[in-house]
Coordinates of C-alpha atoms and ligand atoms in Angstrom, one line a residue:
M35 CA -10.1 40.7 15.9
R36 CA -8.1 38.5 17.8
D37 CA -4.4 37.9 16.3
L38 CA -5.1 33.0 16.3
F39 CA -2.2 33.2 18.4
D40 CA -3.9 34.9 21.9
K41 CA -4.5 32.3 23.0
I42 CA -1.5 29.9 22.4
Y43 CA 0.5 33.5 24.2
K44 CA -2.4 34.1 26.9
D45 CA -4.6 31.8 27.8
K46 CA -2.2 27.7 27.2
G47 CA -5.2 25.0 27.1
P48 CA -6.9 23.5 28.9
L49 CA -4.1 20.9 30.7
G50 CA -1.5 23.4 29.4
K51 CA -1.7 26.6 31.8
W52 CA -0.7 23.9 34.2
A53 CA 3.2 23.2 32.6
A54 CA 5.4 25.5 35.6
Q55 CA 3.5 23.4 38.2
A56 CA 3.3 19.8 36.5
E57 CA 5.9 19.5 33.6
G58 CA 8.5 17.1 33.5
Y59 CA 6.7 15.6 37.3
F60 CA 3.5 14.4 36.5
V61 CA 2.5 15.3 32.6
F62 CA 5.8 14.0 30.7
P63 CA 8.0 12.9 32.8
K64 CA 11.0 10.6 32.3
L65 CA 11.3 6.9 34.0
E66 CA 15.1 5.9 32.5
G67 CA 16.3 2.0 32.6
P68 CA 15.2 -0.8 30.7
I69 CA 11.2 -1.3 30.8
S70 CA 10.6 -3.3 33.4
N71 CA 8.6 -3.6 37.1
R72 CA 11.2 -1.7 38.2
M73 CA 13.0 1.6 36.4
K74 CA 14.2 5.0 36.9
F75 CA 12.7 8.4 38.6
R76 CA 15.0 11.8 38.5
G77 CA 17.3 9.2 39.6
K78 CA 15.8 7.2 42.2
E79 CA 14.3 3.6 41.5
V80 CA 11.0 3.3 41.5
I81 CA 8.4 0.2 41.2
T82 CA 6.4 1.1 38.0
W83 CA 2.8 0.8 37.8
S84 CA 1.8 2.9 35.1
I85 CA 3.3 1.5 31.4
N86 CA 0.5 -1.2 29.5
D87 CA 2.9 -3.3 29.4
Y88 CA 0.5 -5.9 30.4
L89 CA 2.4 -8.8 29.4
G90 CA 6.3 -7.6 30.5
L91 CA 6.3 -7.9 26.6
A92 CA 8.5 -4.8 25.6
N93 CA 12.2 -6.5 27.3
H94 CA 11.8 -10.3 26.7
P95 CA 14.9 -11.6 25.7
E96 CA 13.2 -13.0 22.5
V97 CA 11.5 -9.8 21.2
R98 CA 14.2 -7.7 22.2
K99 CA 16.5 -10.3 19.5
I100 CA 13.7 -10.3 17.2
D101 CA 13.0 -7.3 17.0
A102 CA 17.4 -6.4 17.3
E103 CA 17.1 -8.6 14.1
A104 CA 14.7 -7.2 11.9
A105 CA 16.0 -4.1 12.1
K106 CA 19.5 -5.5 11.1
D107 CA 17.6 -7.2 8.2
Y108 CA 15.3 -4.6 7.2
G109 CA 16.2 -1.3 8.6
S110 CA 13.2 1.6 9.4
A111 CA 11.9 2.6 6.1
Y112 CA 11.1 -1.0 4.4
P113 CA 8.4 -1.6 2.5
M114 CA 8.1 2.3 1.2
G115 CA 4.7 3.6 0.6
A116 CA 1.2 3.5 1.3
R117 CA 0.1 -0.5 1.2
M118 CA -2.2 -0.3 -1.9
M119 CA 0.6 1.5 -3.7
S120 CA 4.2 -0.5 -2.7
G121 CA 3.9 -1.6 0.6
H122 CA 2.3 -5.4 1.3
T123 CA 3.8 -7.9 1.5
E124 CA 3.5 -11.8 2.2
M125 CA 4.3 -10.9 6.1
H126 CA 2.4 -8.0 6.6
E127 CA -1.0 -10.5 4.8
Q128 CA 0.6 -13.4 7.3
L129 CA 0.2 -11.1 10.2
Q130 CA -3.2 -10.5 9.1
N131 CA -4.9 -13.7 9.0
E132 CA -2.7 -14.8 12.6
L133 CA -4.3 -11.7 13.9
A134 CA -7.2 -12.7 12.5
Q135 CA -7.3 -16.3 14.1
F136 CA -7.0 -15.2 17.6
V137 CA -9.6 -12.8 17.0
N138 CA -11.4 -15.3 16.2
K139 CA -12.6 -13.6 13.3
E140 CA -12.9 -14.2 9.0
A141 CA -9.6 -11.0 8.1
A142 CA -7.6 -8.2 9.3
Y143 CA -5.8 -5.2 8.7
L144 CA -3.1 -3.3 9.8
L145 CA -3.6 0.1 11.0
N146 CA -0.1 1.8 11.2
F147 CA -1.0 3.4 15.1
G148 CA -4.6 2.7 16.7
Y149 CA -5.5 6.3 17.1
Q150 CA -4.7 7.5 13.6
G151 CA -6.6 3.9 12.9
M152 CA -9.6 3.9 14.8
V153 CA -10.8 7.6 13.3
S154 CA -10.1 6.0 10.1
T155 CA -12.3 3.0 10.8
V156 CA -15.6 4.8 12.0
D157 CA -14.6 7.3 9.4
A158 CA -14.9 4.6 6.6
L159 CA -17.4 2.4 8.6
V160 CA -20.5 5.8 8.2
S161 CA -21.7 7.6 5.4
K162 CA -24.2 11.1 6.0
D163 CA -27.3 9.2 6.1
D164 CA -25.7 6.9 9.0
I165 CA -26.5 7.5 12.8
I166 CA -23.0 6.5 15.2
V167 CA -24.6 5.7 19.5
Y168 CA -21.6 5.5 21.6
D169 CA -20.4 5.7 25.3
M170 CA -19.9 9.2 27.1
D171 CA -16.4 8.1 28.5
A172 CA -15.3 6.8 24.6
H173 CA -11.9 7.3 24.4
A174 CA -10.0 10.1 22.2
C175 CA -9.7 8.2 19.2
I176 CA -13.3 7.5 18.9
I177 CA -14.6 11.0 19.5
D178 CA -12.2 12.2 16.9
G179 CA -13.3 9.5 14.6
V180 CA -16.9 10.6 15.8
R181 CA -16.3 13.8 14.4
L182 CA -15.5 14.0 11.2
H183 CA -19.2 11.9 10.7
M184 CA -20.9 14.0 8.4
G185 CA -24.1 12.7 10.4
K186 CA -26.4 12.5 13.8
R187 CA -25.0 11.2 16.9
F188 CA -25.8 10.1 19.9
T189 CA -23.5 9.6 23.1
Y190 CA -25.2 7.2 25.6
K191 CA -24.6 7.5 29.8
H192 CA -21.4 5.1 30.7
N193 CA -21.8 1.1 30.4
D194 CA -25.5 2.2 30.9
I195 CA -28.0 -0.3 29.3
E196 CA -31.7 1.4 29.9
S197 CA -29.5 4.3 27.9
I198 CA -28.0 2.8 25.0
E199 CA -30.9 1.2 24.5
K200 CA -33.1 4.8 24.4
N201 CA -30.7 6.1 21.6
L202 CA -30.8 2.8 20.0
Q203 CA -34.6 4.1 19.9
R204 CA -33.4 7.4 19.4
A205 CA -31.5 6.4 16.4
T206 CA -33.9 4.1 15.0
K207 CA -36.2 6.6 14.5
L208 CA -34.0 8.8 13.2
A209 CA -32.5 6.6 10.5
E210 CA -36.5 5.3 9.2
Q211 CA -36.2 9.6 7.8
T212 CA -33.1 8.7 6.7
G213 CA -33.0 5.7 5.1
G214 CA -29.1 5.4 7.2
G215 CA -28.5 2.8 9.6
I216 CA -26.9 2.6 13.2
L217 CA -22.9 1.9 14.5
V218 CA -23.1 1.5 18.3
I219 CA -18.8 2.0 19.6
S220 CA -17.9 0.2 23.0
E221 CA -14.8 -0.2 23.8
G222 CA -14.3 -3.8 25.7
V223 CA -12.5 -1.8 28.3
F224 CA -11.7 1.2 29.2
G225 CA -8.6 1.7 30.5
M226 CA -9.4 5.0 33.1
R227 CA -11.6 2.9 35.2
G228 CA -11.5 -0.6 34.4
E229 CA -14.7 -1.7 33.5
Q230 CA -15.3 -3.9 30.7
G231 CA -17.1 -2.4 27.5
K232 CA -21.0 -4.5 28.3
L233 CA -20.7 -5.6 25.4
K234 CA -23.0 -9.2 25.6
E235 CA -25.8 -6.7 27.5
I236 CA -25.7 -4.2 24.1
T237 CA -24.6 -7.2 21.8
D238 CA -28.4 -8.3 23.4
L239 CA -29.9 -5.6 22.1
K240 CA -29.6 -6.5 18.4
E241 CA -31.8 -8.6 19.0
K242 CA -34.4 -5.4 19.2
Y243 CA -32.8 -3.1 17.1
N244 CA -30.7 -3.1 13.5
F245 CA -27.5 -1.7 14.2
R246 CA -22.9 -2.3 13.8
L247 CA -21.1 -2.6 16.9
F248 CA -17.3 -1.5 16.6
V249 CA -15.3 -2.5 19.6
D250 CA -11.4 -0.8 20.2
D251 CA -10.6 -3.6 23.0
A252 CA -7.2 -1.7 23.0
H253 CA -6.9 -3.2 27.2
G254 CA -8.6 -6.6 26.7
F255 CA -6.6 -7.6 23.4
G256 CA -3.7 -10.3 25.6
T257 CA -5.8 -9.7 29.1
L258 CA -8.9 -11.5 29.3
G259 CA -10.3 -14.2 27.6
A260 CA -9.7 -17.5 27.7
T261 CA -7.6 -17.4 25.7
G262 CA -5.8 -13.6 25.4
A263 CA -8.3 -12.9 22.8
G264 CA -9.8 -9.8 24.8
A265 CA -12.9 -9.1 26.4
G266 CA -15.7 -9.9 22.8
E267 CA -14.2 -14.1 23.7
E268 CA -14.7 -13.5 27.6
Q269 CA -17.8 -12.6 27.3
G270 CA -18.7 -15.2 24.6
V271 CA -19.6 -12.5 22.5
Q272 CA -16.7 -12.7 20.5
D273 CA -18.2 -13.9 17.3
K274 CA -21.7 -10.1 17.8
I275 CA -19.4 -7.8 17.2
D276 CA -19.5 -6.5 13.8
V277 CA -15.7 -4.7 14.0
Y278 CA -13.0 -5.6 16.1
F279 CA -10.2 -3.1 16.7
A280 CA -7.0 -4.0 19.3
T281 CA -3.9 -1.6 19.5
F282 CA 0.0 -3.3 19.2
A283 CA 0.0 -0.8 22.5
K284 CA -0.2 -2.4 25.2
S285 CA -0.5 -6.3 25.6
M286 CA 1.8 -7.0 22.7
A287 CA 4.2 -3.6 23.6
S288 CA 4.7 -2.4 19.5
T289 CA 4.0 0.7 17.5
G290 CA 0.7 -0.9 15.1
A291 CA -2.8 -1.9 15.4
F292 CA -6.1 -4.0 13.6
I293 CA -9.5 -4.5 12.7
A294 CA -10.9 -7.8 12.5
A295 CA -14.6 -8.9 11.0
D296 CA -15.9 -10.6 8.4
Q297 CA -13.8 -10.9 4.9
E298 CA -16.5 -8.7 2.8
I299 CA -15.9 -6.2 5.5
I300 CA -12.3 -6.3 5.3
D301 CA -12.3 -6.0 2.6
Y302 CA -14.5 -3.1 1.5
L303 CA -12.0 -1.2 4.5
K304 CA -9.2 -2.7 2.7
Y305 CA -9.8 0.6 -0.6
N306 CA -11.8 2.9 1.8
L307 CA -9.3 3.4 5.0
R308 CA -7.9 7.2 4.6
S309 CA -5.8 6.7 6.8
Q310 CA -4.2 3.7 5.3
M311 CA -4.6 4.4 1.9
F312 CA -2.7 7.8 2.1
A313 CA 0.0 7.2 4.7
K314 CA 3.1 4.9 4.6
S315 CA 3.0 0.9 5.1
L316 CA 3.3 -0.1 8.9
Q317 CA 7.2 -1.1 8.3
M318 CA 8.9 -3.8 8.3
Q319 CA 10.9 -4.6 11.8
L320 CA 7.1 -4.0 13.5
V321 CA 5.6 -6.6 11.5
V322 CA 8.3 -9.1 12.4
G323 CA 8.3 -8.2 15.8
A324 CA 4.9 -8.2 16.2
L325 CA 4.3 -11.5 14.6
K326 CA 6.8 -13.4 17.4
R327 CA 4.8 -11.4 20.1
L328 CA 1.7 -12.6 19.2
D329 CA 3.1 -16.6 18.9
M330 CA 4.1 -15.0 22.5
L331 CA 1.0 -14.3 23.0
R332 CA -0.8 -18.3 21.6
T333 CA 1.4 -20.2 22.9
M334 CA 2.9 -18.3 26.6
P335 CA -0.4 -18.6 28.1
E336 CA 2.0 -19.2 32.4
L337 CA 2.4 -14.9 30.7
R338 CA -1.2 -13.7 30.8
E339 CA -1.3 -16.3 34.2
K340 CA 1.4 -14.3 36.1
L341 CA -0.1 -11.1 34.8
W342 CA -3.3 -12.1 36.5
E343 CA -1.4 -13.3 39.8
N344 CA -0.3 -9.7 40.3
V345 CA -3.9 -8.3 39.1
N346 CA -5.6 -10.3 42.0
A347 CA -2.6 -9.6 44.7
L348 CA -2.9 -6.1 43.8
Q349 CA -6.9 -4.9 43.3
G350 CA -7.7 -8.3 47.2
G351 CA -4.1 -6.3 48.8
L352 CA -6.3 -3.2 48.4
T353 CA -9.8 -4.2 48.3
K354 CA -8.5 -5.8 52.0
R355 CA -6.9 -2.3 53.0
G356 CA -10.6 -0.4 52.3
F357 CA -9.8 1.5 49.5
D358 CA -12.0 2.3 46.9
I359 CA -11.3 0.4 43.4
G360 CA -14.4 1.4 42.3
T361 CA -15.6 -1.0 39.4
T362 CA -13.2 -2.4 37.8
Q363 CA -13.4 -5.8 35.3
S364 CA -10.3 -6.5 34.6
C365 CA -6.0 -5.2 34.8
V366 CA -6.9 -1.8 35.3
T367 CA -6.9 -0.9 38.8
P368 CA -8.1 2.5 39.9
V369 CA -7.7 3.9 43.2
Y370 CA -10.5 7.0 44.6
L371 CA -8.9 8.9 46.8
K372 CA -10.6 12.6 48.5
G373 CA -8.6 15.1 47.7
S374 CA -7.8 18.2 45.9
I375 CA -5.7 18.6 42.9
P376 CA -2.7 20.4 44.7
E377 CA -3.9 17.5 47.5
A378 CA -3.1 15.4 44.6
M379 CA 0.3 16.1 43.7
A380 CA 1.8 16.5 47.2
L381 CA 0.7 12.9 48.2
V382 CA 2.3 11.7 44.3
K383 CA 5.1 12.9 44.9
D384 CA 5.1 12.2 48.1
L385 CA 5.0 8.0 46.8
R386 CA 7.4 8.7 44.0
E387 CA 10.3 10.8 46.4
N388 CA 9.5 8.6 49.6
H389 CA 7.6 5.5 48.6
G390 CA 9.7 4.6 45.1
I391 CA 6.3 4.1 43.6
F392 CA 5.2 5.6 40.3
C393 CA 1.2 5.5 38.9
S394 CA -0.6 7.9 37.2
I395 CA -2.8 10.6 39.0
V396 CA -6.0 11.7 37.4
V397 CA -7.5 14.4 38.2
Y398 CA -10.2 17.1 38.0
P399 CA -12.0 17.3 34.3
V400 CA -10.7 13.5 33.7
I401 CA -12.9 12.6 37.6
P402 CA -15.3 15.0 39.2
K403 CA -13.9 17.6 41.5
G404 CA -12.3 17.1 44.6
L405 CA -12.2 13.2 43.6
I406 CA -7.6 11.7 43.5
L407 CA -7.6 9.1 40.9
L408 CA -4.1 7.0 41.4
R409 CA -4.5 4.1 38.2
M410 CA -2.5 1.1 38.2
I411 CA -1.2 -1.5 35.5
P412 CA 0.0 -4.4 36.8
T413 CA 1.9 -6.6 34.5
A414 CA 3.6 -9.5 34.6
T415 CA 6.9 -8.0 35.5
H416 CA 6.3 -7.7 38.3
T417 CA 6.8 -8.7 41.6
L418 CA 4.3 -10.0 44.6
Q419 CA 7.4 -8.1 46.4
D420 CA 6.7 -5.1 44.2
V421 CA 2.7 -5.9 45.5
E422 CA 3.4 -5.9 49.0
E423 CA 5.4 -2.5 49.1
T424 CA 3.1 -0.3 46.7
L425 CA -0.1 -1.4 49.5
V426 CA 2.0 -1.3 52.9
A427 CA 3.2 2.7 51.1
F428 CA -0.7 3.4 50.0
S429 CA -1.6 2.4 53.9
T430 CA 0.6 5.3 54.7
I431 CA -0.4 7.8 52.1
R432 CA -4.0 7.7 52.8
E433 CA -2.9 8.0 56.3
R434 CA -1.2 11.8 55.4
L435 CA -3.8 13.1 53.3
E436 CA -7.0 11.7 55.9
K437 CA -4.5 13.8 58.7
G438 CA -4.2 16.8 56.2
V439 CA -0.6 16.3 55.7
Y440 CA -0.9 17.0 51.4
K441 CA -2.8 19.7 52.7
K442 CA 0.1 21.8 54.9
L443 CA 2.0 20.2 52.2
S444 CA 0.3 21.8 49.6
A445 CA -1.2 25.4 50.5
G446 CA 1.4 27.0 48.2
V447 CA 0.7 25.4 44.9
T448 CA -3.4 26.3 46.0
A449 CA -3.0 29.2 46.2
T450 CA -0.3 29.8 42.8
M451 CA -3.1 27.8 40.8
E452 CA -6.5 29.6 42.5
E453 CA -4.2 32.7 41.7
A454 CA -3.8 31.4 37.4
E455 CA -8.0 29.8 37.6
Ligands
PLP670 C1 -8.7 2.5 24.2 C2 -8.1 2.9 23.3 N1 -7.6 3.1 22.1 C3 -7.0 3.4 21.5 C4 -5.7 3.8 21.7 C5 -4.8 5.0 20.8 O1 -3.9 3.4 20.3 P1 -2.1 3.7 20.0 O2 -1.4 4.2 21.2 O3 -2.2 2.7 18.5 O4 -1.8 4.9 18.9 C6 -5.5 3.4 23.3 C7 -3.7 4.4 23.3 O5 -2.8 3.8 23.2 C8 -6.3 3.3 23.2 O6 -5.9 3.3 25.6

């Protein structure tokens, strides 16, 4: 028999086994200084392309002022207890009402964290006779929600309408036997590659199949649509999304999240979301801060305009220079290059140390072997100068990659990794 901790001592897990090579630099890096377009990494200034502060609210003076005042007025404890017991306030209700109005739904309900709220919402929406049909590239919080489901679930090929339809047919047949219903889950924007979920096409399928649609719009909320209400608004189908979700962790630059739907659905979820019923209410400091941020989303369209000016300059510039940015339809900007994991590490080191560019790096198993994905998140705080410097740096590193410079630089790492594998 094995000791339960053997995997911890010996194997360390799929990511943990690279800790010696990666920790502190590629994973768990420490970005320092005020949150903005330029921060410090290991004492040097870098252009930061890896923070989801889309609208630049994280360090906006008006936001900082309200956050500080709310902390002074309420501390970080108030209100104590779960919403149902003693953690409910006028301000929580006001924020819910304003969020619902903003995303064009009858009602909304606050969640303490997006991840945990998403897990819980999936859990509350289905019972064991129901069937879940969801995108293969779904965020971990959707997958974890689905894991709680006691009934059947089918994945469909990422954003592939034919595959969705095939799985809806399978699910319909099964639901006829079990007497259950069908929940389809998609993201509004897929955070890694930036494609929008095919919400229009999915909702069109409602004419042929009986299902309800749940959309995680973490990256769409505040960035897409005429008013910033997200991917549903952008695609003109917000009214056909049955349950809409967004987090405060991106455009709102805070902590917390919400779901929005018809009043009756929210009333049901309010009494069935275990993660909210049995956990402390979102603290007032965050509620007051979210009210201010939401007000800025509504009244300062110039923030979204500046964001998109930067997105267009970055994505347009990369495309013009012949970079492969995949099929993004959002602010999320991926750049695909060909190379091994050790080459990717050497390349990112070059970008950070010699060009002052800090972006996230994604490699196998998240994307196919042999590909390197450099993921950039433009924000309203970036400048066109930041974009230009980044484009020049990217052209340089591509040239070095193609000439095999990083292969040579990473020969030692390659040998260590092969040994570890
Ligand atoms: C698509 C998506 N859903 C949910 C979450 C979780 O939200 P939170 O950070 O509020 O827990 C994230 C990440 O933040 C996300 O990218």
